[in-house]
Each structure stands twice: as C-alpha cells, then as structure tokens.
Amino acid sequence: MNSSNYFFQRPSKYWTVSGALRAYGEARPGASAAELCDQIMEDLEAIQQKRTMSKRVQLFLEEFKDMQNFLEAHQPGSMEEVAVSQINIAVGSVGATYHHEVTQNITGASGPSQQTKRTSEGLAESSVLMKKAKSKCFQFVPPMVPSLSINKPRLPADDQNMLRNMIEIQINDQKRASVSSATYEKYMKNMDEESANACLRAMPEANAFLARALEQDLATLPAWLWSQSLKGTEKEKMLCRTIQLALTDFYANCCRPEPLPPLNERTAFIEHVIPVIKYYNAVYKRLHIQWAEKGFQSNRFIAICLPNEGQFPKKLVDGIRIGLDDRTERLIIESSGEEDDGHTMEDTLKIIECSIQCLKMDMSNHKYARFETFKRRRVLGLQYIGDKLSLLSIGVLDEKHWSCVLERSAVVPRAWRERRNWIKVFEMLLRMDALLSEQCILSDTLLDEHTSGAIPGEQTIRHIYGDP
C-alpha cells in the first residue's frame, strides 16, 4: 500500500497514530521513525488545506507533535523498533477517543503481546494486551489504567509543557512532574470533598430538602416544592430557595417538547446552565452578570500596562460576573458546545489567560498590600462542555507561578431520569459561593492594607513584582 494513501482509504474518525506509522513503515521499511513522522506531518499539512477535514487533521497533528517530541528525546532507530502503548483520552460526548501514543520495543509475536506503558508524569505502570489479526489490531486495557473524564476542561500536552514554567495546572488525576505537591494535594482535596458532597453535608436541612424533592414524581414536583416550609439556618434556607427555583425550571424543561435540530452550540447552555446561575445569583446576590460574548476590562488594562509585549487581541467570553463590592471581574464563563473537541482546549486556555489578566489588574490596584495576602485571591472559571459544568480556580502560587486547579464538576440534568445529578450541581454551587464569599472579604482586606501605609515595603506586591 502506498503510504500516502493511508489517510484517503478510511474515514478520518478511524485514523490512529499507530495505524499511520505502520502503513508508512511498510512502504519505507528502511526509514527511521523520525523520518516517517516527518513524512506523515508533511502529508497531513497538505491534507489540512481541505477545509472539510481541517478540524480532524488539527487534532491528528497535535498527536504527532507528541510522538515527535518523544522520538527526539529517545532517538529510536528503524520502524521495527517502534511499537505503541496508548493512553486513551475520551474526547467525544458519546465516548469517542483519540490516542497520545509513545514508542516502545515490539515483541514481534503474531499472537497477543503485552506492552507496558511508560510515562514521565508519575503514573503507575500498566500493561496493554495487543492482538494482531491480518490488517486489524485489537488492544485490551486493564481496569486500573488511569484515564481522563470526558466533557471536562483539558489541555494538550504541548500546551501544558509550554506553560509549565509559569502556570501549574492540575485539572485531572494525572500527576505531572512540573506540578508541585501543594497544587496536587489541593486538587485531591477538592476531589475528595466533591465525592463526599462535603458542602451539602454541612447543611443537613437543605440536603434533606433536596433529597426529598428528587424523590417526588414529575407531575407533583412544583406543588411539593412550593408547599414546604423551609427549615434550618438562613444559609440553608437560601440554598432551599435556589433549589425551588432551579427544579421548577427543570420541571418545565422536562415537560416541554424537545427543540428541533439543528441546534446552535449554545442552545443547551442557554436552556440548562444560564437559568441555574441566574437563580443562584437572585438568591445569593453576589455578582453583576453580563452575557453573550462580552469583552472585559482586564484585557484592555493588560494592553496598556505591557506596551512592549506586542498587541493583546481583544478577548470575548460567553459570560462575565463582576463583584458587587469592588466591581472587579470574579467569574469567567465559557460554553464549549456539545462536542468535547479542540474547542474545549481553546476555551480552557482562554479561561486561564483571562483569569491571569484579571489577577494582574487586581495586583495593580492593590500594589501596597501584602503579597502573602494576595496569594489568597482567586478568579473563578465555569466551563460547560457537553452536559457537564466544571468550576476552576486560578490564583498566584508563588513569585514565579500561577496555579489553576479544578474545584468541582457536575452533569447538569436535561431529562427526568438524570435528576439525581442535581446533587452534584448544588454541591458545586455551594463550593463556588464559598469561594466568592472569601473573595468578598479578601477585597476589603486588600484595600485596607493597600491604603494603610503600614505594610513594610519588602512585603508588598510592588516590591515583589516591581510596579504592576
């Protein structure tokens, strides 16, 4: 088979790095793996000129960059020395996967072969069984191989490697060597609390109210919700009122006729996510909200304060929430559409970038406050991918690093059978409210320190960073 025909003889969804390497290797048996990768990259770039295939090709190019980086580091020889061990990363809302592949020694056996995954990210080693049958290959992954959840914030390996000297990013269970133990432990603590519904359990009356509500029949849900007398502390009653509003809207969504396709990528975001945030804010009154591709002031500030760094393009986000107290941007919201694809990674990068710009503007406004105090400052991000909403927090880790950590994730229910997912949604809302409440208090502390004239110069933000 002519190696250049590999990408034309099968649908793009069936392209794999291993398949392409095998096909090109058969056509050029004496070529090194690096030479084969160069040829594949050249062919892919030519194919990418066809607009109908550009999206899939872009994903494939990212996979090959990972492969080439590995080959450059390990300098393998001919194609016969190259084999595949795959880390499956779910990217589709229905479970489609693509593969980051690394090279290992091939056993040469025609029957099932066992391959051990090698990684520099501190993951436990695991084995993958491979069975070759003529032109097909079957791979069987052990139960305990670490994997990534679909429909959650993520970044390609190249981007994380590029950012590692400036930003520590921990948004999944994979422990990267560039992430400090403090950041990783913070992430693990968040996941343990999410698993235990820690925020909800701290409000027993509200937790019980939610549990009873989810046991109701759909037809009687609204009447039941609004006939109950609310019990508990004032905070618990606030959560109960939010539950009443959100579940009443959920009742309407379950009863209405389904929208006709084709749907805009933001249809689900508008129908299922915006109401939840609106009802939360109606009860808790934390923030001003602006929707629909809004620019934000921190982006303009960065262009002014860093004039020698080139032009900073204008950034638009799907939603911005501004603090009632100091009118600074506290929450950035992005809808990435129904498919977990390249748009997901772009929006994750955008949330991190825009959050850092918000933090830099905040530094400039409080440059005589203590740097140690500012390390508690957080900008939050909400990213909606498929049916899942995730909460990120971005802040200053130390003098040289920012940090980005996943706080919570939850599937936002769209159908009655999914209603128990509301437990995780309200767990996430409570965690978000706790973080926003902390930031409101911190705003007063930073302003007091900035204006007091009592903070030793060497402890101030200005001393650490110059004149932000």
Short mmCIF file of C-alpha atoms in Angstrom, two decimals:
data_model
loop_
_atom_site.label_atom_id
_atom_site.label_comp_id
_atom_site.label_asym_id
_atom_site.label_seq_id
_atom_site.Cartn_x
_atom_site.Cartn_y
_atom_site.Cartn_z
CA MET A 1 0.00 0.00 0.00
CA ASN A 2 1.30 3.43 -0.91
CA SER A 3 1.91 5.13 2.43
CA SER A 4 0.47 8.45 1.32
CA ASN A 5 -2.90 6.74 0.70
CA TYR A 6 -3.43 5.85 4.37
CA PHE A 7 -5.46 9.00 5.11
CA PHE A 8 -7.58 8.63 1.96
CA GLN A 9 -8.54 4.96 2.34
CA ARG A 10 -10.50 5.26 5.58
CA PRO A 11 -12.77 7.85 7.28
CA SER A 12 -10.87 10.37 9.39
CA LYS A 13 -12.53 9.11 12.59
CA TYR A 14 -10.59 5.83 12.13
CA TRP A 15 -7.19 7.47 11.82
CA THR A 16 -4.72 6.44 14.51
CA VAL A 17 -1.09 7.26 15.05
CA SER A 18 -0.22 3.57 15.25
CA GLY A 19 -2.06 2.78 12.01
CA ALA A 20 -0.38 5.61 10.13
CA LEU A 21 3.09 4.66 11.40
CA ARG A 22 2.53 1.03 10.45
CA ALA A 23 1.33 1.90 6.95
CA TYR A 24 4.16 4.33 6.28
CA GLY A 25 6.66 1.89 7.80
CA GLU A 26 5.56 -0.89 5.45
CA ALA A 27 6.05 1.41 2.48
CA ARG A 28 9.51 2.54 3.67
CA PRO A 29 10.99 -0.38 5.63
CA GLY A 30 14.45 1.17 5.97
CA ALA A 31 13.30 4.55 7.25
CA SER A 32 13.73 5.69 10.83
CA ALA A 33 10.68 6.50 12.94
CA ALA A 34 11.62 10.19 12.91
CA GLU A 35 11.76 10.19 9.11
CA LEU A 36 8.37 8.52 8.93
CA CYS A 37 6.89 11.11 11.25
CA ASP A 38 8.29 13.91 9.10
CA GLN A 39 6.68 12.37 6.01
CA ILE A 40 3.34 11.92 7.78
CA MET A 41 3.42 15.50 9.04
CA GLU A 42 4.11 16.76 5.53
CA ASP A 43 1.17 14.78 4.12
CA LEU A 44 -1.16 15.91 6.91
CA GLU A 45 -0.31 19.55 6.34
CA ALA A 46 -1.18 19.10 2.68
CA ILE A 47 -4.48 17.42 3.55
CA GLN A 48 -5.29 20.18 6.03
CA GLN A 49 -5.69 22.61 3.16
CA LYS A 50 -9.03 20.88 2.50
CA ARG A 51 -11.42 22.77 4.77
CA THR A 52 -13.78 19.84 5.25
CA MET A 53 -11.05 17.87 7.00
CA SER A 54 -9.13 20.61 8.80
CA LYS A 55 -10.58 20.03 12.29
CA ARG A 56 -9.75 16.34 12.46
CA VAL A 57 -6.34 16.92 10.89
CA GLN A 58 -5.56 19.54 13.54
CA LEU A 59 -6.24 17.00 16.29
CA PHE A 60 -4.10 14.46 14.48
CA LEU A 61 -1.25 16.96 14.09
CA GLU A 62 -1.30 17.53 17.86
CA GLU A 63 -0.95 13.79 18.43
CA PHE A 64 2.02 13.63 16.06
CA LYS A 65 3.73 16.51 17.84
CA ASP A 66 3.65 14.41 21.00
CA MET A 67 5.13 11.48 19.07
CA GLN A 68 7.89 13.59 17.51
CA ASN A 69 8.84 15.09 20.86
CA PHE A 70 9.22 11.59 22.28
CA LEU A 71 11.31 10.42 19.31
CA GLU A 72 13.61 13.42 19.57
CA ALA A 73 14.18 12.69 23.24
CA HIS A 74 14.80 8.93 22.83
CA GLN A 75 16.28 8.78 19.29
CA PRO A 76 14.91 5.37 18.22
CA GLY A 77 16.16 3.58 15.13
CA SER A 78 14.21 1.86 12.40
CA MET A 79 10.48 1.35 12.30
CA GLU A 80 10.84 -2.24 13.51
CA GLU A 81 11.96 -0.86 16.89
CA VAL A 82 8.86 1.24 17.29
CA ALA A 83 5.67 -0.03 18.94
CA VAL A 84 2.67 1.57 20.51
CA SER A 85 1.39 1.99 24.06
CA GLN A 86 -1.74 4.06 24.19
CA ILE A 87 -3.24 6.33 26.81
CA ASN A 88 -6.91 6.60 25.92
CA ILE A 89 -8.28 10.09 26.39
CA ALA A 90 -12.00 10.47 25.89
CA VAL A 91 -12.91 13.44 23.72
CA GLY A 92 -16.40 12.76 22.41
CA SER A 93 -19.72 13.23 24.16
CA VAL A 94 -20.59 9.64 23.21
CA GLY A 95 -17.23 8.18 24.24
CA ALA A 96 -15.10 8.55 21.10
CA THR A 97 -11.40 8.51 21.86
CA TYR A 98 -8.16 9.68 20.41
CA HIS A 99 -4.72 8.50 21.41
CA HIS A 100 -1.49 10.03 22.65
CA GLU A 101 0.98 7.35 21.70
CA VAL A 102 4.54 6.68 22.88
CA THR A 103 7.15 4.29 21.47
CA GLN A 104 8.35 1.02 22.93
CA ASN A 105 10.01 -2.22 21.77
CA ILE A 106 7.88 -4.53 19.68
CA THR A 107 7.76 -8.19 20.68
CA GLY A 108 7.41 -9.42 17.13
CA ALA A 109 4.95 -12.15 18.17
CA SER A 110 1.95 -12.79 15.96
CA GLY A 111 -0.28 -13.66 18.91
CA PRO A 112 -1.27 -11.46 21.86
CA SER A 113 1.61 -9.27 23.04
CA GLN A 114 1.90 -7.42 26.33
CA GLN A 115 3.12 -3.85 26.39
CA THR A 116 3.97 -1.71 29.37
CA LYS A 117 3.04 1.96 29.30
CA ARG A 118 5.90 4.34 30.02
CA THR A 119 5.26 7.88 31.14
CA SER A 120 7.24 10.67 32.78
CA GLU A 121 4.17 12.01 34.56
CA GLY A 122 4.39 9.78 37.62
CA LEU A 123 1.53 7.45 36.66
CA ALA A 124 1.68 3.85 37.75
CA GLU A 125 2.83 1.47 35.00
CA SER A 126 0.18 -0.70 33.39
CA SER A 127 0.02 -3.26 30.61
CA VAL A 128 -1.94 -3.32 27.39
CA LEU A 129 -2.60 -6.59 25.57
CA MET A 130 -2.43 -6.39 21.80
CA LYS A 131 -3.79 -8.96 19.36
CA LYS A 132 -2.91 -8.64 15.67
CA ALA A 133 -5.09 -10.32 13.06
CA LYS A 134 -4.16 -9.66 9.45
CA SER A 135 -4.73 -5.94 8.87
CA LYS A 136 -6.54 -5.36 12.17
CA CYS A 137 -5.26 -4.77 15.67
CA PHE A 138 -7.17 -5.23 18.93
CA GLN A 139 -5.99 -3.70 22.22
CA PHE A 140 -7.27 -4.57 25.69
CA VAL A 141 -6.74 -2.11 28.54
CA PRO A 142 -6.60 -3.24 32.20
CA PRO A 143 -9.28 -1.85 34.56
CA MET A 144 -6.89 0.31 36.57
CA VAL A 145 -5.29 2.27 33.72
CA PRO A 146 -5.68 6.00 34.60
CA SER A 147 -7.97 7.82 32.18
CA LEU A 148 -9.46 11.27 31.71
CA SER A 149 -13.14 12.06 32.05
CA ILE A 150 -14.96 13.37 29.01
CA ASN A 151 -16.60 16.79 28.86
CA LYS A 152 -14.19 18.40 31.34
CA PRO A 153 -11.54 21.13 30.97
CA ARG A 154 -8.34 19.83 29.43
CA LEU A 155 -5.22 20.94 27.59
CA PRO A 156 -2.97 19.17 25.06
CA ALA A 157 0.41 18.01 26.38
CA ASP A 158 2.27 20.57 24.23
CA ASP A 159 0.41 23.47 25.83
CA GLN A 160 0.97 22.20 29.35
CA ASN A 161 4.67 21.75 28.65
CA MET A 162 4.90 25.27 27.22
CA LEU A 163 3.16 26.78 30.27
CA ARG A 164 4.80 24.68 32.97
CA ASN A 165 7.42 27.27 33.93
CA MET A 166 4.70 29.88 34.55
CA ILE A 167 1.48 28.03 35.44
CA GLU A 168 0.87 24.91 37.50
CA ILE A 169 -2.23 23.26 36.04
CA GLN A 170 -3.99 20.41 37.85
CA ILE A 171 -7.36 19.72 36.24
CA ASN A 172 -7.39 15.90 36.18
CA ASP A 173 -5.99 12.96 38.14
CA GLN A 174 -2.78 12.73 36.16
CA LYS A 175 0.16 13.97 38.25
CA ARG A 176 2.60 15.92 36.09
CA ALA A 177 6.21 16.25 37.17
CA SER A 178 6.01 20.04 36.76
CA VAL A 179 3.17 20.36 39.32
CA SER A 180 4.16 20.89 42.95
CA SER A 181 2.87 18.63 45.69
CA ALA A 182 0.96 21.59 47.19
CA THR A 183 -1.05 22.12 43.99
CA TYR A 184 -1.67 18.40 43.53
CA GLU A 185 -2.79 17.95 47.14
CA LYS A 186 -5.17 20.89 46.78
CA TYR A 187 -6.70 19.22 43.73
CA MET A 188 -7.01 15.86 45.51
CA LYS A 189 -8.65 17.55 48.50
CA ASN A 190 -11.19 19.13 46.13
CA MET A 191 -11.96 15.75 44.56
CA ASP A 192 -12.35 14.06 47.95
CA GLU A 193 -14.76 16.78 49.05
CA GLU A 194 -16.67 16.54 45.76
CA SER A 195 -17.01 12.77 46.20
CA ALA A 196 -18.35 13.19 49.74
CA ASN A 197 -20.64 16.15 48.89
CA ALA A 198 -18.84 17.99 51.68
CA CYS A 199 -20.52 21.37 51.15
CA LEU A 200 -24.01 19.87 51.01
CA ARG A 201 -23.45 17.70 54.08
CA ALA A 202 -22.55 20.82 56.04
CA MET A 203 -26.18 21.91 55.51
CA PRO A 204 -28.26 18.91 56.71
CA GLU A 205 -31.69 20.53 56.44
CA ALA A 206 -31.10 21.77 52.89
CA ASN A 207 -29.52 18.44 51.95
CA ALA A 208 -32.59 16.60 53.23
CA PHE A 209 -34.90 19.03 51.37
CA LEU A 210 -33.07 18.30 48.10
CA ALA A 211 -33.18 14.54 48.68
CA ARG A 212 -36.94 14.62 49.30
CA ALA A 213 -37.51 16.82 46.25
CA LEU A 214 -35.73 14.35 43.98
CA GLU A 215 -37.96 11.54 45.25
CA GLN A 216 -41.14 13.29 44.02
CA ASP A 217 -42.99 12.42 40.82
CA LEU A 218 -42.50 14.82 37.94
CA ALA A 219 -46.20 15.79 37.87
CA THR A 220 -46.29 16.76 41.54
CA LEU A 221 -42.81 18.30 41.85
CA PRO A 222 -43.74 22.04 41.58
CA ALA A 223 -46.63 21.77 44.05
CA TRP A 224 -44.44 19.90 46.51
CA LEU A 225 -41.52 22.35 46.19
CA TRP A 226 -43.61 25.43 46.94
CA SER A 227 -45.74 23.90 49.68
CA GLN A 228 -42.83 23.11 52.00
CA SER A 229 -41.85 25.26 54.96
CA LEU A 230 -38.11 25.86 54.83
CA LYS A 231 -36.05 24.81 57.83
CA GLY A 232 -32.52 25.32 59.08
CA THR A 233 -30.14 28.26 59.19
CA GLU A 234 -30.51 31.28 56.93
CA LYS A 235 -27.82 29.84 54.64
CA GLU A 236 -29.73 26.59 54.38
CA LYS A 237 -32.94 28.46 53.55
CA MET A 238 -31.09 30.36 50.81
CA LEU A 239 -29.99 27.08 49.28
CA CYS A 240 -33.55 25.71 49.55
CA ARG A 241 -34.91 28.75 47.70
CA THR A 242 -32.32 28.20 44.97
CA ILE A 243 -33.38 24.54 44.77
CA GLN A 244 -37.03 25.59 44.43
CA LEU A 245 -36.29 27.90 41.52
CA ALA A 246 -33.88 25.57 39.70
CA LEU A 247 -36.06 22.47 39.99
CA THR A 248 -39.16 24.37 38.87
CA ASP A 249 -37.28 25.37 35.73
CA PHE A 250 -36.10 21.76 35.38
CA TYR A 251 -39.75 20.64 35.56
CA ALA A 252 -40.57 22.94 32.64
CA ASN A 253 -37.65 21.58 30.60
CA CYS A 254 -38.81 18.01 31.22
CA CYS A 255 -42.38 18.80 30.12
CA ARG A 256 -41.76 20.89 27.03
CA PRO A 257 -41.43 19.41 23.50
CA GLU A 258 -37.82 18.76 22.50
CA PRO A 259 -36.26 21.52 20.31
CA LEU A 260 -35.92 20.59 16.66
CA PRO A 261 -32.42 20.11 15.25
CA PRO A 262 -30.14 21.54 14.08
CA LEU A 263 -29.33 23.31 17.33
CA ASN A 264 -26.89 26.11 17.97
CA GLU A 265 -23.89 25.10 20.09
CA ARG A 266 -25.17 27.39 22.85
CA THR A 267 -28.76 26.13 22.92
CA ALA A 268 -28.17 23.73 25.81
CA PHE A 269 -26.09 26.36 27.62
CA ILE A 270 -28.93 28.87 27.40
CA GLU A 271 -31.65 26.42 28.42
CA HIS A 272 -29.89 24.48 31.18
CA VAL A 273 -26.96 26.47 32.60
CA ILE A 274 -27.89 30.14 32.46
CA PRO A 275 -31.10 29.60 34.49
CA VAL A 276 -29.16 27.84 37.28
CA ILE A 277 -26.66 30.68 37.53
CA LYS A 278 -29.43 33.28 37.33
CA TYR A 279 -31.42 31.67 40.16
CA TYR A 280 -28.31 31.27 42.30
CA ASN A 281 -27.47 34.94 41.89
CA ALA A 282 -31.08 36.01 42.51
CA VAL A 283 -30.88 34.39 45.94
CA TYR A 284 -27.26 34.98 46.95
CA LYS A 285 -26.77 38.35 45.21
CA ARG A 286 -23.02 38.00 44.83
CA LEU A 287 -22.33 39.43 41.38
CA HIS A 288 -23.43 41.50 38.43
CA ILE A 289 -23.72 39.28 35.35
CA GLN A 290 -23.10 40.12 31.70
CA TRP A 291 -23.87 37.56 29.00
CA ALA A 292 -23.24 36.99 25.29
CA GLU A 293 -19.69 37.47 24.00
CA LYS A 294 -18.62 40.28 26.32
CA GLY A 295 -15.21 41.91 26.37
CA PHE A 296 -13.72 42.59 29.77
CA GLN A 297 -11.80 45.47 31.28
CA SER A 298 -8.75 43.49 32.40
CA ASN A 299 -7.96 42.67 28.77
CA ARG A 300 -7.78 46.40 27.97
CA PHE A 301 -5.68 47.02 31.08
CA ILE A 302 -3.07 44.45 30.02
CA ALA A 303 -2.64 46.13 26.64
CA ILE A 304 -1.84 49.39 28.44
CA CYS A 305 0.40 48.12 31.24
CA LEU A 306 2.50 45.84 29.00
CA PRO A 307 3.00 48.02 25.90
CA ASN A 308 6.31 46.37 24.93
CA GLU A 309 4.86 42.86 24.74
CA GLY A 310 3.03 43.45 21.47
CA GLN A 311 -0.67 43.84 20.82
CA PHE A 312 -3.04 41.87 23.03
CA PRO A 313 -6.04 40.82 20.94
CA LYS A 314 -9.48 41.60 22.30
CA LYS A 315 -11.00 38.65 24.16
CA LEU A 316 -14.71 37.89 24.22
CA VAL A 317 -16.22 35.46 26.71
CA ASP A 318 -19.72 33.99 26.99
CA GLY A 319 -20.32 35.39 30.47
CA ILE A 320 -18.64 37.69 33.00
CA ARG A 321 -19.60 38.12 36.62
CA ILE A 322 -18.44 41.27 38.37
CA GLY A 323 -18.23 41.64 42.14
CA LEU A 324 -20.85 43.83 43.77
CA ASP A 325 -18.31 45.18 46.25
CA ASP A 326 -15.27 46.21 44.19
CA ARG A 327 -16.69 45.82 40.65
CA THR A 328 -13.82 43.61 39.53
CA GLU A 329 -14.19 40.51 37.38
CA ARG A 330 -14.57 37.46 39.59
CA LEU A 331 -16.00 34.75 37.34
CA ILE A 332 -15.47 33.93 33.65
CA ILE A 333 -17.95 31.63 31.91
CA GLU A 334 -17.41 29.72 28.66
CA SER A 335 -19.69 27.37 26.73
CA SER A 336 -17.63 24.96 24.60
CA GLY A 337 -20.52 23.30 22.77
CA GLU A 338 -21.87 19.77 22.67
CA GLU A 339 -18.72 18.07 21.35
CA ASP A 340 -15.61 17.66 23.51
CA ASP A 341 -13.08 18.61 20.82
CA GLY A 342 -10.48 21.27 20.06
CA HIS A 343 -12.91 23.99 21.15
CA THR A 344 -12.73 22.56 24.68
CA MET A 345 -8.98 23.07 24.87
CA GLU A 346 -9.18 26.57 23.39
CA ASP A 347 -11.77 27.62 25.96
CA THR A 348 -9.75 26.15 28.84
CA LEU A 349 -6.78 28.20 27.67
CA LYS A 350 -8.98 31.29 27.33
CA ILE A 351 -10.31 30.96 30.89
CA ILE A 352 -6.77 30.65 32.27
CA GLU A 353 -5.46 33.54 30.16
CA CYS A 354 -8.32 35.89 31.03
CA SER A 355 -8.16 34.98 34.72
CA ILE A 356 -4.46 35.85 34.83
CA GLN A 357 -5.22 39.21 33.25
CA CYS A 358 -7.85 39.83 35.94
CA LEU A 359 -5.31 38.97 38.64
CA LYS A 360 -2.69 41.29 37.13
CA MET A 361 -5.16 44.17 37.14
CA ASP A 362 -6.04 43.36 40.74
CA MET A 363 -2.35 43.47 41.65
CA SER A 364 -2.02 46.90 40.14
CA ASN A 365 -4.99 48.17 42.14
CA HIS A 366 -3.54 46.84 45.44
CA LYS A 367 0.20 47.11 44.93
CA TYR A 368 0.89 48.26 48.53
CA ALA A 369 -0.95 45.29 50.03
CA ARG A 370 0.92 42.23 51.28
CA PHE A 371 1.88 39.72 48.63
CA GLU A 372 1.07 36.91 51.07
CA THR A 373 -2.46 38.28 51.39
CA PHE A 374 -2.86 38.45 47.61
CA LYS A 375 -1.91 34.78 47.30
CA ARG A 376 -5.40 34.02 48.63
CA ARG A 377 -7.00 35.87 45.70
CA ARG A 378 -8.86 33.68 43.19
CA VAL A 379 -10.58 34.24 39.87
CA LEU A 380 -13.10 31.52 39.03
CA GLY A 381 -13.96 29.93 35.70
CA LEU A 382 -17.03 27.95 34.67
CA GLN A 383 -16.69 25.83 31.53
CA TYR A 384 -19.68 23.99 30.05
CA ILE A 385 -18.76 21.07 27.78
CA GLY A 386 -21.43 18.69 26.51
CA ASP A 387 -23.70 18.23 29.52
CA LYS A 388 -21.04 18.87 32.17
CA LEU A 389 -20.25 22.09 34.04
CA SER A 390 -16.81 22.47 35.68
CA LEU A 391 -15.52 25.02 38.18
CA LEU A 392 -11.88 26.16 38.01
CA SER A 393 -9.98 28.47 40.36
CA ILE A 394 -6.95 30.47 39.21
CA GLY A 395 -4.61 32.30 41.56
CA VAL A 396 -1.00 33.15 42.44
CA LEU A 397 1.03 30.23 43.74
CA ASP A 398 4.36 31.97 44.37
CA GLU A 399 6.52 34.72 42.90
CA LYS A 400 7.06 32.84 39.63
CA HIS A 401 3.94 30.74 39.17
CA TRP A 402 0.20 30.96 38.75
CA SER A 403 -1.96 27.97 39.59
CA CYS A 404 -5.11 26.54 38.01
CA VAL A 405 -6.99 23.84 39.90
CA LEU A 406 -10.26 22.04 39.24
CA GLU A 407 -12.68 22.61 42.14
CA ARG A 408 -15.82 20.71 41.11
CA SER A 409 -17.60 19.19 38.10
CA ALA A 410 -21.22 18.16 37.63
CA VAL A 411 -23.55 16.92 34.92
CA VAL A 412 -26.41 19.41 34.55
CA PRO A 413 -29.56 17.27 34.16
CA ARG A 414 -31.57 17.61 30.97
CA ALA A 415 -34.07 14.77 31.49
CA TRP A 416 -36.08 13.49 34.47
CA ARG A 417 -34.11 10.24 34.66
CA GLU A 418 -30.95 12.32 35.24
CA ARG A 419 -32.40 14.29 38.15
CA ARG A 420 -30.07 12.89 40.83
CA ASN A 421 -27.20 14.74 39.15
CA TRP A 422 -28.68 17.87 40.77
CA ILE A 423 -26.93 16.75 43.97
CA LYS A 424 -23.52 17.40 42.39
CA VAL A 425 -24.74 20.63 40.75
CA PHE A 426 -25.73 22.11 44.10
CA GLU A 427 -22.51 20.82 45.67
CA MET A 428 -20.65 22.81 43.01
CA LEU A 429 -22.80 25.91 43.54
CA LEU A 430 -22.07 25.83 47.27
CA ARG A 431 -18.34 25.48 46.63
CA MET A 432 -18.47 28.39 44.18
CA ASP A 433 -20.39 30.51 46.69
CA ALA A 434 -17.86 29.74 49.43
CA LEU A 435 -15.01 30.87 47.17
CA LEU A 436 -16.85 34.03 46.12
CA SER A 437 -17.67 34.84 49.75
CA GLU A 438 -13.99 34.51 50.65
CA GLN A 439 -13.09 36.87 47.80
CA CYS A 440 -15.57 39.50 49.02
CA ILE A 441 -13.91 39.51 52.45
CA LEU A 442 -10.45 39.48 50.87
CA SER A 443 -11.29 42.55 48.77
CA ASP A 444 -11.78 44.57 51.96
CA THR A 445 -8.56 43.20 53.46
CA LEU A 446 -6.52 44.06 50.37
CA LEU A 447 -7.96 47.58 50.23
CA ASP A 448 -7.24 48.13 53.93
CA GLU A 449 -3.64 47.00 53.52
CA HIS A 450 -3.15 48.99 50.30
CA THR A 451 -4.33 52.26 51.88
CA SER A 452 -2.97 51.79 55.43
CA GLY A 453 0.63 52.80 54.78
CA ALA A 454 1.61 50.29 57.46
CA ILE A 455 2.78 47.36 55.32
CA PRO A 456 6.61 47.00 55.24
CA GLY A 457 7.85 47.73 51.73
CA GLU A 458 9.58 44.39 51.26
CA GLN A 459 6.28 42.56 51.90
CA THR A 460 4.23 44.44 49.31
CA ILE A 461 3.15 43.32 45.85
CA ARG A 462 5.05 46.28 44.41
CA HIS A 463 8.31 45.06 45.96
CA ILE A 464 7.84 41.53 44.65
CA TYR A 465 6.81 42.40 41.08
CA GLY A 466 8.06 45.94 40.60
CA ASP A 467 5.24 48.35 39.74
CA PRO A 468 2.36 46.20 38.41
#
